[in-house]
XYZ file of C-alpha atoms in Angstrom:
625
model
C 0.708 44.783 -52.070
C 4.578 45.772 -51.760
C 6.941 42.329 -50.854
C 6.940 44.200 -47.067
C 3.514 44.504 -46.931
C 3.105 40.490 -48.047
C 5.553 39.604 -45.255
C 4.474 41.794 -42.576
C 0.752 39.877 -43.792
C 1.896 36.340 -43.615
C 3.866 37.067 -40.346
C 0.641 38.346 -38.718
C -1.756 35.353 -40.414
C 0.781 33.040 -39.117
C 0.734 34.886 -35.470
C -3.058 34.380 -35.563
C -2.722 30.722 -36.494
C -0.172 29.692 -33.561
C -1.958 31.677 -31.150
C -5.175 29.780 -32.121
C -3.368 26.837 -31.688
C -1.994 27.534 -28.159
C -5.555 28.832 -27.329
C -7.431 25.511 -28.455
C -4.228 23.363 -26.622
C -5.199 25.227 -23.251
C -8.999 24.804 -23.934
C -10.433 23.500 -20.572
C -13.373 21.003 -19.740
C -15.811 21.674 -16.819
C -16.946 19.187 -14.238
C -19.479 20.029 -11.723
C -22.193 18.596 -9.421
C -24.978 20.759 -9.952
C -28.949 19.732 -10.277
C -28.492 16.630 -8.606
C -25.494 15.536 -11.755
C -22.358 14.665 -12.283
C -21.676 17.428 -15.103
C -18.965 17.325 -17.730
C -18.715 20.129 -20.312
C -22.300 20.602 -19.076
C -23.978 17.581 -19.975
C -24.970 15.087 -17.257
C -22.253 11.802 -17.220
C -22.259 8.785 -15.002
C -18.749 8.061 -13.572
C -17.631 4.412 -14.177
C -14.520 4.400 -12.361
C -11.655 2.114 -10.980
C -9.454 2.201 -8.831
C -5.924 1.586 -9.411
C -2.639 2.841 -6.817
C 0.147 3.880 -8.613
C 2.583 3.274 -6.038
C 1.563 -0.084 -5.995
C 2.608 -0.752 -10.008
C 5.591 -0.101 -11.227
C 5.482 3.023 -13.308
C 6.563 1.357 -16.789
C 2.918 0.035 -16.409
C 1.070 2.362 -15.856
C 0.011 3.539 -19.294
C -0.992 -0.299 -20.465
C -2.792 -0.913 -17.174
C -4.843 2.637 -17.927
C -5.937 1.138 -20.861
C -6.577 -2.377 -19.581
C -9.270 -0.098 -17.089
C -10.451 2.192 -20.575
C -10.879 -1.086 -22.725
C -12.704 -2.740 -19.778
C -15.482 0.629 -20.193
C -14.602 2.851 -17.829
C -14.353 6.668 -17.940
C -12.312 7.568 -15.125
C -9.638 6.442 -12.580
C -9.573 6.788 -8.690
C -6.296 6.832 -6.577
C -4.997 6.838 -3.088
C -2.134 9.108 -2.363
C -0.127 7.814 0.383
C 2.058 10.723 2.397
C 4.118 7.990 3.849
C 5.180 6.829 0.392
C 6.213 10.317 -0.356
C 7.719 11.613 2.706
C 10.308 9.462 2.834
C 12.306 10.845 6.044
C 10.939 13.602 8.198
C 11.262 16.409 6.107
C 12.405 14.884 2.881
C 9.707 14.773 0.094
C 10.252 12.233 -2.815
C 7.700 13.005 -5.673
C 10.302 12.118 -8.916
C 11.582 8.728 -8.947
C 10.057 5.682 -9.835
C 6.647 5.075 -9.540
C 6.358 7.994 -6.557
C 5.833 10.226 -9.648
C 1.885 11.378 -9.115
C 2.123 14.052 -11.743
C 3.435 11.655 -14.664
C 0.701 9.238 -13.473
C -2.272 11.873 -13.739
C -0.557 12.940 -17.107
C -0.718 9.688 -18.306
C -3.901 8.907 -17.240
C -4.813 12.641 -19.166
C -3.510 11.524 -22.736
C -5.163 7.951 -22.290
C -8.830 9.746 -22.042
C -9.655 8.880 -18.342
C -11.050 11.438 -15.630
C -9.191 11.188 -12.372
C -10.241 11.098 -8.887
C -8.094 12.268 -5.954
C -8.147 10.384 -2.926
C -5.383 12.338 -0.982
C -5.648 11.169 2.382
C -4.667 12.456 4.722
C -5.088 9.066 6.253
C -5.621 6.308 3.245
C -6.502 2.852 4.588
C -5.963 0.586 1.821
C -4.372 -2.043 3.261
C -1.367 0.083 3.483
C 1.404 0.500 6.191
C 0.000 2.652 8.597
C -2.965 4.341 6.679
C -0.586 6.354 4.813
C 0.356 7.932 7.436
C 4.733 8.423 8.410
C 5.787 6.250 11.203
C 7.364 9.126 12.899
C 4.317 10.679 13.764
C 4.211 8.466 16.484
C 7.640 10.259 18.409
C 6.206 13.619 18.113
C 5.144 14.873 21.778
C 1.422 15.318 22.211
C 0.756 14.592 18.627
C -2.513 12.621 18.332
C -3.281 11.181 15.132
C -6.643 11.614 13.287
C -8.397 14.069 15.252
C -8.342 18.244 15.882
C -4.818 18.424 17.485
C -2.630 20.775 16.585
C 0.656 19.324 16.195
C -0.703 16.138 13.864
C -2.780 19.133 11.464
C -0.011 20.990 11.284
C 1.647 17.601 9.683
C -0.997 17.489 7.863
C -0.925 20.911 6.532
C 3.012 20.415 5.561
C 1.350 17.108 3.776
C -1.493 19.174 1.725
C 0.857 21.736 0.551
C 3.132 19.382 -0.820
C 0.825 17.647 -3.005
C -0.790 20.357 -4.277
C 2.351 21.806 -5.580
C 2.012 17.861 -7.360
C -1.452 18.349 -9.086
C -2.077 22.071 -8.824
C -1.704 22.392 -12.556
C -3.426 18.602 -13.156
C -7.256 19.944 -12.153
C -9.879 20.669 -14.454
C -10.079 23.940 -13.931
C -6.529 24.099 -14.747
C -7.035 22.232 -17.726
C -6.222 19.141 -16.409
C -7.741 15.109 -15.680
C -8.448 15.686 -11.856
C -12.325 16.327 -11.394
C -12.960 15.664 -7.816
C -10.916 15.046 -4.701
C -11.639 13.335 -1.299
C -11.849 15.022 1.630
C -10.265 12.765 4.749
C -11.597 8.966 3.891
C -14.210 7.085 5.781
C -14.139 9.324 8.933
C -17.799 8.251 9.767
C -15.885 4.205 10.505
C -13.389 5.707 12.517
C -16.302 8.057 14.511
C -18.325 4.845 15.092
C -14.799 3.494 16.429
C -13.893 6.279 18.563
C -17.192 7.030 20.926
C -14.694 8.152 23.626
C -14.195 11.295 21.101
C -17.225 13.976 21.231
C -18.762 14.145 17.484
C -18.192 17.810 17.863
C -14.509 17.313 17.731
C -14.388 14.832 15.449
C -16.501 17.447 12.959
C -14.336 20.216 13.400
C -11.271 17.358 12.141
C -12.780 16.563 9.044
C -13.775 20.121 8.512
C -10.421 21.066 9.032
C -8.984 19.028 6.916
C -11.424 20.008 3.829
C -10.482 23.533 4.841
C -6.695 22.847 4.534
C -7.388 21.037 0.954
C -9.338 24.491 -0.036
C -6.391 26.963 1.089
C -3.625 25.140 -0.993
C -5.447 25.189 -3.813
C -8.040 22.812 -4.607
C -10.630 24.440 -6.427
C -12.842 21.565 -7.622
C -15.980 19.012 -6.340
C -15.048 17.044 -3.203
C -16.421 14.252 -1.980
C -16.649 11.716 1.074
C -16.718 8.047 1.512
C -18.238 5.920 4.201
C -20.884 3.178 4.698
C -24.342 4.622 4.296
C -25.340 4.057 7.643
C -22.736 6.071 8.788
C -22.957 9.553 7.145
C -23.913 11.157 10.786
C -20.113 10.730 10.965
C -18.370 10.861 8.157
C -20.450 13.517 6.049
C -18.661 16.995 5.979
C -20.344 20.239 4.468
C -19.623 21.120 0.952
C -18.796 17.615 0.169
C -20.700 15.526 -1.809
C -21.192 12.403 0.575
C -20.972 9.154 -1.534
C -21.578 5.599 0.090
C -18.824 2.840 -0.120
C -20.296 -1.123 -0.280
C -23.733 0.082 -1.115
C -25.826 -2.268 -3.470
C -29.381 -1.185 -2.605
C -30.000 1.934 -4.689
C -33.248 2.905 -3.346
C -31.297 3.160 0.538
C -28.103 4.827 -1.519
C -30.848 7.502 -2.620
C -32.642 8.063 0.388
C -29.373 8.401 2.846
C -27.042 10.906 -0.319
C -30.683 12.873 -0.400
C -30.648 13.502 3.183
C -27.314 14.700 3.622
C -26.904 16.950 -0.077
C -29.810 18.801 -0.017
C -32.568 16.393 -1.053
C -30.418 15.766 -4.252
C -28.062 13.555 -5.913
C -25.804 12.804 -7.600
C -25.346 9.009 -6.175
C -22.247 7.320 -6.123
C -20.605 3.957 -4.369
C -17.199 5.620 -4.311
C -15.606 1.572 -3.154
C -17.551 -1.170 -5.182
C -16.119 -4.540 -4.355
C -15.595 -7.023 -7.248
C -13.059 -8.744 -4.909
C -11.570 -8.319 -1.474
C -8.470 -7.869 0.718
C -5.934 -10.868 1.965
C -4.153 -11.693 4.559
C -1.285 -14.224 5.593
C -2.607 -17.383 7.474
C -5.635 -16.962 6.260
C -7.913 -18.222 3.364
C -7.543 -16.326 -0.106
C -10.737 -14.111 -0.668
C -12.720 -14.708 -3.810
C -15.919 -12.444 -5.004
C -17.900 -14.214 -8.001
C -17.972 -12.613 -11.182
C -22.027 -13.500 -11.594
C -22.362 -10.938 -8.514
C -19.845 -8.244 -9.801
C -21.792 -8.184 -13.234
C -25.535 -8.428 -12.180
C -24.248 -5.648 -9.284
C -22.540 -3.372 -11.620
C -25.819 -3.551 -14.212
C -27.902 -2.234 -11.390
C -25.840 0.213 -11.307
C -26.237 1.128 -14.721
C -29.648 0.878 -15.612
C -30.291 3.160 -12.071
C -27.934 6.390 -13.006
C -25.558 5.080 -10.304
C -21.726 6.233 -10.970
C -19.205 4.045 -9.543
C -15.577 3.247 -8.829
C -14.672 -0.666 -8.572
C -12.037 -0.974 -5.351
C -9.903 -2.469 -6.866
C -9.938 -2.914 -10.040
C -6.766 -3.560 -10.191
C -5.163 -4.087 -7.344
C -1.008 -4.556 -7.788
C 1.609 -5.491 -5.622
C 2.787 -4.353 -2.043
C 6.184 -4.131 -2.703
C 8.946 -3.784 0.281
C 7.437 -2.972 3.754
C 4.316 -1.244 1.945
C 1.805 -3.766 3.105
C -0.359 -2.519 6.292
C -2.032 -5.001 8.649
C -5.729 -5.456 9.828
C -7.431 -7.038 13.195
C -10.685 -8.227 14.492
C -12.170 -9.804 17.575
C -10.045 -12.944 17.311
C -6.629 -11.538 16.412
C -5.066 -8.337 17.094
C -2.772 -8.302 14.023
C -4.074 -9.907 10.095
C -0.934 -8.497 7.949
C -1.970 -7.841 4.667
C -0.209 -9.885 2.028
C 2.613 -8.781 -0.513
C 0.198 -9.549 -3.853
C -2.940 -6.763 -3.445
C -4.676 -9.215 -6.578
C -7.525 -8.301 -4.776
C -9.423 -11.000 -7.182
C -10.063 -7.758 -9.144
C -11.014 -7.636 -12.925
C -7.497 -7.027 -13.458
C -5.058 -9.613 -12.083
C -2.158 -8.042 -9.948
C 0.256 -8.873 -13.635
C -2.178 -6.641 -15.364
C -3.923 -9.860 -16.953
C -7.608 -9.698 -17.681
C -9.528 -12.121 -15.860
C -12.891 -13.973 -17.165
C -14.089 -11.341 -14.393
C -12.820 -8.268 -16.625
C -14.308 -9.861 -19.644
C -17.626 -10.474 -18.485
C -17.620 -6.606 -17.029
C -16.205 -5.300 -20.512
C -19.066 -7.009 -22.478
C -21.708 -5.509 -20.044
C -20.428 -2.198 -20.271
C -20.359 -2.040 -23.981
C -24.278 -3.043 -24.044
C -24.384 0.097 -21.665
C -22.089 3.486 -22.406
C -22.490 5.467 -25.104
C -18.914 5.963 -25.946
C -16.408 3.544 -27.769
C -14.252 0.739 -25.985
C -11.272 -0.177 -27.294
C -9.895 -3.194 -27.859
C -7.875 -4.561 -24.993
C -3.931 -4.382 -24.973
C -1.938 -7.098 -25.846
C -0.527 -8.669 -22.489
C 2.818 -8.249 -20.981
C 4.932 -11.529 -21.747
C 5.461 -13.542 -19.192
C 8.986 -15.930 -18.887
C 9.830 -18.925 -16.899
C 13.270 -18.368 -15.461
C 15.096 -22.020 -14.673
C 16.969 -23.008 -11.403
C 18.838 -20.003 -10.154
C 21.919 -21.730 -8.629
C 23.041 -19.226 -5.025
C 26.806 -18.903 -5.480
C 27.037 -17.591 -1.766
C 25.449 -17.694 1.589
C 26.111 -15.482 4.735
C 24.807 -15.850 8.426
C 22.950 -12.675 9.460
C 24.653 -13.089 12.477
C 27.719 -12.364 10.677
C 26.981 -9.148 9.638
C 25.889 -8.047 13.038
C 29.079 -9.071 14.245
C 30.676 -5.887 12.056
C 27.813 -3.460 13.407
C 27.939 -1.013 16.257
C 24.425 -1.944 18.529
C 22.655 0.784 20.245
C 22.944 -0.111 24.176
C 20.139 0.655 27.024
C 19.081 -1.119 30.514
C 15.803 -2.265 28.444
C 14.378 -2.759 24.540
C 13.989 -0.205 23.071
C 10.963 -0.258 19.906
C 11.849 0.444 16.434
C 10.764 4.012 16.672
C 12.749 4.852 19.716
C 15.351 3.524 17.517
C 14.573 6.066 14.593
C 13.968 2.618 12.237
C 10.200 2.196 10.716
C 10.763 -0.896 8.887
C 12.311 -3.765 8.681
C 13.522 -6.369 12.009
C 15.923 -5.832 14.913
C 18.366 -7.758 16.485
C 17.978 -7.996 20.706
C 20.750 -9.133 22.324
C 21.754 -9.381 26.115
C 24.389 -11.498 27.572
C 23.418 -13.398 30.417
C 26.154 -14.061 33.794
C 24.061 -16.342 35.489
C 21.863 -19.340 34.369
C 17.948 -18.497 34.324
C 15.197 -20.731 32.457
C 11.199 -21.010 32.781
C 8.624 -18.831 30.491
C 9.725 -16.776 28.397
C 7.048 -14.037 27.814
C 7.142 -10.804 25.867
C 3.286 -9.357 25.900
C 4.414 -6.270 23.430
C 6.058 -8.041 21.020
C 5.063 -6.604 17.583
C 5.091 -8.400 15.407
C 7.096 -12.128 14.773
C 10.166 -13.322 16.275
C 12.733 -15.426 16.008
C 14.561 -16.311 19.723
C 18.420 -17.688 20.032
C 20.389 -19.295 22.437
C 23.850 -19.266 21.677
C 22.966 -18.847 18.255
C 20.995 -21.841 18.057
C 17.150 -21.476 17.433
C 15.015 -22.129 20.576
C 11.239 -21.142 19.347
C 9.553 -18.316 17.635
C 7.047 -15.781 19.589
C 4.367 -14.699 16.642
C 1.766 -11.464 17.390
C -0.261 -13.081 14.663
C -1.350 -16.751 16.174
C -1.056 -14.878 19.539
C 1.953 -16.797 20.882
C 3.691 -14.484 23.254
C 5.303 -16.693 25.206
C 7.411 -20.038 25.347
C 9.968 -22.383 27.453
C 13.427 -21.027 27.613
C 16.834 -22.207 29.258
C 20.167 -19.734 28.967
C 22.747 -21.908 30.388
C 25.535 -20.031 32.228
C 27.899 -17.261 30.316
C 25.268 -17.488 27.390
C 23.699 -15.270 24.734
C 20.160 -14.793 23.911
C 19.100 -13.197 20.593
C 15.224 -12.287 19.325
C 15.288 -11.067 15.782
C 11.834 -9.344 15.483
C 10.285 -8.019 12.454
C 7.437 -5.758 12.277
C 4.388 -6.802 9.610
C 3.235 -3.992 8.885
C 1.177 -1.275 11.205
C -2.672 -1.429 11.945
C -4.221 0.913 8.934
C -7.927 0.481 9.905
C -9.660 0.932 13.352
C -9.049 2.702 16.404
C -6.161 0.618 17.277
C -4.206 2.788 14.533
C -3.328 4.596 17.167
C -1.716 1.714 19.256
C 1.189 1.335 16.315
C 4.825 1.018 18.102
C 7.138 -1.944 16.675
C 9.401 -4.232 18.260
C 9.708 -5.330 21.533
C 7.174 -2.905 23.136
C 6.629 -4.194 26.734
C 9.241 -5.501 28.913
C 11.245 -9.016 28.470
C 10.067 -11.538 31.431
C 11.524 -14.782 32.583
C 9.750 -16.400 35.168
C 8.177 -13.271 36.402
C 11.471 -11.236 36.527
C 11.810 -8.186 34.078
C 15.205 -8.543 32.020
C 17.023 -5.317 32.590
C 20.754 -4.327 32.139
C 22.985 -4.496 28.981
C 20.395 -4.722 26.053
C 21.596 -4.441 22.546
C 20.251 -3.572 19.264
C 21.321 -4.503 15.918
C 18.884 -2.400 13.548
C 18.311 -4.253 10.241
C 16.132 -2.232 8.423
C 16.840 -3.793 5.166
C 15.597 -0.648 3.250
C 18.775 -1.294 0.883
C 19.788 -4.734 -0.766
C 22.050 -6.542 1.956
C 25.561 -6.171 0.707
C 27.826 -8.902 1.279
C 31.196 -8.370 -0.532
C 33.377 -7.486 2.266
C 31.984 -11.378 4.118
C 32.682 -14.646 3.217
C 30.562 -17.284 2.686
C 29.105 -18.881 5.874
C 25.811 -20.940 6.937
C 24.619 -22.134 9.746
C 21.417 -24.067 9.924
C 18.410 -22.274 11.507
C 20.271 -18.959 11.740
C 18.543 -16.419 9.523
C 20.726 -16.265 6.266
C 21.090 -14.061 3.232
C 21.205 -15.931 -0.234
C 23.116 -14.430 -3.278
C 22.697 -15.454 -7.208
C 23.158 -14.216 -10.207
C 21.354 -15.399 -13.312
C 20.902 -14.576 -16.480
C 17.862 -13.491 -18.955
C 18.049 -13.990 -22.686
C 13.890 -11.996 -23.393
C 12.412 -9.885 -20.702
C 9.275 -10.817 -19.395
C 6.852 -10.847 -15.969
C 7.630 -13.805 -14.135
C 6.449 -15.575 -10.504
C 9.638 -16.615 -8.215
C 8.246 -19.971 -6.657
C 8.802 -19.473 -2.696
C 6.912 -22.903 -1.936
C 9.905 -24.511 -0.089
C 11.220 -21.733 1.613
C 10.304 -20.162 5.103
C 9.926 -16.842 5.824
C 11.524 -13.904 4.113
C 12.261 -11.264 1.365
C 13.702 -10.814 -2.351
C 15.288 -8.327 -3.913
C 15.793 -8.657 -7.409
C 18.602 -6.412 -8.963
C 18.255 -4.384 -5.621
C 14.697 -3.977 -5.711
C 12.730 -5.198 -2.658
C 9.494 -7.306 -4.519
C 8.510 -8.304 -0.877
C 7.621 -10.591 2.308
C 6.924 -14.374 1.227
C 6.034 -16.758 4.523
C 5.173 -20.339 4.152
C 1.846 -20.311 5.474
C 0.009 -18.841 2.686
C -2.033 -18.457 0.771
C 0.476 -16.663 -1.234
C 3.644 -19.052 -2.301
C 4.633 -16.938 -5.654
C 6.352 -13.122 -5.631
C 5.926 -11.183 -8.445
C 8.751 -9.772 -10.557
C 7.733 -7.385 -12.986
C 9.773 -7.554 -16.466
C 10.585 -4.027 -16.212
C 13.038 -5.017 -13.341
C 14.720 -7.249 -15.016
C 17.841 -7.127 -17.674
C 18.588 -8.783 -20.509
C 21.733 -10.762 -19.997
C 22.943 -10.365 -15.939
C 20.798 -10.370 -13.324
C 21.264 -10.453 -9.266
C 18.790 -12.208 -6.844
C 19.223 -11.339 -2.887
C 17.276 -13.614 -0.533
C 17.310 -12.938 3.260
C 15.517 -16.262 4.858
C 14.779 -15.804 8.649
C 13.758 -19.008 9.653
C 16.307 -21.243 7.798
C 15.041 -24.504 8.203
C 16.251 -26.262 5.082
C 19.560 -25.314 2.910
C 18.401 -23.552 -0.347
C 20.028 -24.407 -3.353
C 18.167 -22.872 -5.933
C 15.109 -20.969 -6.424
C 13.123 -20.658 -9.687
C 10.617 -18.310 -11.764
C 7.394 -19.525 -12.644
C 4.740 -18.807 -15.455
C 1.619 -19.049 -12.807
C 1.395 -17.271 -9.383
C 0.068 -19.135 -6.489
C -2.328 -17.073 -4.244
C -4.597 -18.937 -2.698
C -2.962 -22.114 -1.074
C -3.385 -22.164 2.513
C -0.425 -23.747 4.149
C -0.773 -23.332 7.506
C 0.264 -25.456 9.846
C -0.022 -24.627 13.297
């Protein structure tokens, strides 16, 4: 063989090779549901899932908190996808930074050996602001959300066909983690909810929706979620219907067989080994004797699974969504989502997630690892505030927006946050002060001196007031989140949504507002240092941090409020529990300088320092009405 010959040879040997080598690097599993399975690379597999939010953890996380879920047994990984969290402004789609980045998530979750399930949406629940769905929604004429109207599906199209540009390339069939994805999410609730809606119209919603997931290029299994005993609703065709709370397998069985065909496979798509939280009200606890003996039924019956939550994070900024029942018609949702899930909100595992690991070990036939070493954890000492500025102040340098009455936060293009109303008064007036549409906590001033507080949530719309003569009265209002569950999602408007009365007479004329969304760090170098007790203030510190840890900031003392820690919004803290710590992830912090932003609303005691702690405290119920 001539030296050409043996070159030409190698060169084509070696061709061979690295084309092999692409091939068997874009070799792609199956998933299906056929036969009444769940069927990986052909061969029959129970799903033990979790679910896990990754907008709700920051995304240095994610990868140890994927395999805090693998080492605990489990296969595969559920998530919610929350449009609101990615449109971040009508029109402007944020998919990149931080932890909004889905595709580096499902990637992740690829190279740490877990299947992914899609849970797109459109509307979410979760305990999230709004149901995942924008605030602006609200503004747009005729648009009715959550049902077959034109304008909101054609939102909802834009929605679809932004996310699958996302995750296109992250299905199974594209080589990828995703096997299934959700079509809508617990439609048959909101059907119960909404009897005033023909079923007819509320099927051809859901269908649509599954239709618009299909045309933008979802080409695997889908599935639906609701309570068994409401499938009527909630079941859509071509969807495998799974049921959410379900512990009797035998009635899991008999309602999945009569809506798929006589067939499985069965699934509780939201297992509970904890539950949601809310502010002013006791901190939920599920046992971990239930969550085992539950889960081994599961087990030993073919059942697949996905734990809600099994690890639940944090509800950072203005996330957090609100809830209601028959006694109150807000519950906001707390800043920690703990959840009392296996996995504690700082990623630690619980004697819940050990007991779970052990069982599932005696169960699956493929290997656990060992679980990752936890985060460290510091205890920052007394951060000393080195200034202190009135809000009031730095209303004084804004320009309000005027009109003859209040105007909500969406009239005033704002979705988060508080506002400032502010009307002068000529003449003296005093008596009952009553504001039926206030949404959702307020502060009220006269003459910059605090007077009372009006408070959706202990249904306190009214109070006493006097405004002397020549006089100013201010109500700082915040909103707490919107309704995410229920028909009431529809009845969502913030601020001061009703007219003002005093004694019976509407307050018309010369309204201002100051709009303080406070989606940015407060910044307060061009103001000098100022307090006055019971205005709202703004506390600055900087501090300093020799190793870089996960650490609690101890909120015990304080009022009501939010942090930022080197700009970075960790969240609402309020006094009457049960939550008294914030979370700070390490990864926000730096070693050596750090800056600490407080903006206290009700200001009824001078800070001087505020502290990091080891331990968070959840469930301490405070209230004191």
């Amino acid at each position: 063989m001539t030296n050409m010959k043996k070159q030409l040879y190698t060169l084509l040997v070696a061709l061979m090779l690295t084309s092999g080598l692409a091939f068997a690097q874009k070799a792609k599993h199956t998933f299906a549901i056929q036969d009444g399975n769940f069927l990986y690379d052909g061969k029959a597999t129970q799903i033990h899932s979790g679910e896990m939010h990754f907008a709700r953890i920051p995304a240095p996380y994610w990868r140890h908190r994927l395999q805090m879920m693998k080492a605990m047994g489990l296969n595969a990984v559920a998530t919610y996808v929350f449009w609101n969290y990615h449109e971040t402004a009508p029109g402007v789609w944020d998919w990149k930074t931080g932890n909004r980045n889905l595709h580096e998530f499902i990637k992740i979750a690829g190279e740490e050996g877990m299947m992914v399930i899609l849970r797109p949406g459109p509307y979410c629940c979760a305990e999230w602001e709004f149901g995942g769905y924008p605030w602006w929604l609200q503004k747009t004429k005729d648009l009715v959300i959550r049902t077959d109207n034109k304008q909101f599906l054609d939102s909802c199209k834009v929605y679809v066909n932004q996310l699958a540009d996302q995750v296109r390339d992250l299905q199974i069939t594209n080589g990828g983690p995703i096997i299934m994805v959700q079509a809508e999410n617990e439609f048959g609730s909101y059907v119960a909810q909404r009897p005033d809606i023909p079923l007819e119209t509320h099927k051809k919603y859901s269908a649509a929706i599954r239709q618009q997931l299909i045309d933008a290029g979802f080409n695997i299994p889908m599935f639906t979620s609701d309570g068994s005993w409401l499938f009527k609703g909630g079941a859509i065709e071509g969807a495998l219907p799974t049921a959410n709370g379900e512990d009797n397998v035998e009635n899991l069985k008999k309602v999945v067989n009569e809506y798929h065909g006589g067939k499985g496979p069965y699934m509780v798509a939201e297992f509970y080994p904890g539950w949601l939280d809310h502010w002013a009200e006791p901190f939920q606890k599920v046992s971990t004797s239930s969550v085992v003996k539950q889960t081994e039924k599961y087990l030993k019956n073919g059942v697949s699974f996905n734990y809600y939550m099994v690890h639940g994070g944090t509800n950072f900024g203005f996330t957090s969504g609100a809830n209601y029942n028959t006694e109150k018609n807000i519950q906001p949702d707390l800043t920690s989502y703990d959840y009392d899930a296996p996995i504690s909100e700082a990623g630690w595992a619980t004697t819940k997630y050990n007991a779970i690991r052990e069982l599932m070990m005696k169960h699956v036939d493929y290997q656990v690892p060992a679980v990752p070493q936890q985060i460290p954890v510091i205890e920052i000492p007394n951060i000393k505030f080195g200034k202190t500025v009135n809000l009031f102040d730095l209303t004084s340098k804004m320009e309000p927006v005027e009109n003859d009455t209040p105007m909500t936060f969406e009239d005033l293009n704002q979705g988060h946050g508080y506002v400032l109303y502010r009307r002068h008064f000529n003449q003296p007036i005093k008596g009952e002060l009553k504001i039926k549409g206030i949404r959702d906590y307020a502060i009220v001033y006269v003459n910059g001196k605090k007077v009372g507080e009006l408070n959706r949530v202990f249904e306190k719309d009214s109070m006493n007031i006097d405004v002397p003569f020549n006089s100013t009265l201010d109500i700082l209002v915040e909103n707490l989140g919107r309704i995410n569950y229920g028909s009431k999602i529809t009845e969502n408007l913030k601020g001061i949504t009703t007219p003002v009365m005093i004694n019976g007479i509407e307050i018309t004329g010369n309204w201002e507002m100051f709009k303080l969304p406070m989606s940015e760090v407060p910044n307060l170098e061009q103001y000098a240092s100022s307090y006055t007790a019971g205005q709202p203030v703004i506390y600055e510190a900087e501090f300093k941090v020799k190793n870089i840890g996960d650490t609690f900031l101890d909120m015990e003392q304080w009022g009501k409020g939010i942090v930022f820690v080197n700009g970075f919004n960790i969240g609402r803290y309020w006094k009457v529990g049960p939550q008294h710590t914030l979370y700070v992830p390490g990864c926000l912090l730096k070693k050596g300088k750090n800056k600490i932003v407080i903006f206290e609303q009700q200001n009824d005691k001078n800070q001087s320092t505020v502290s990091g702690v080891k331990v968070p405290v959840l469930d301490k119920l405070t209230l004191n009405k």
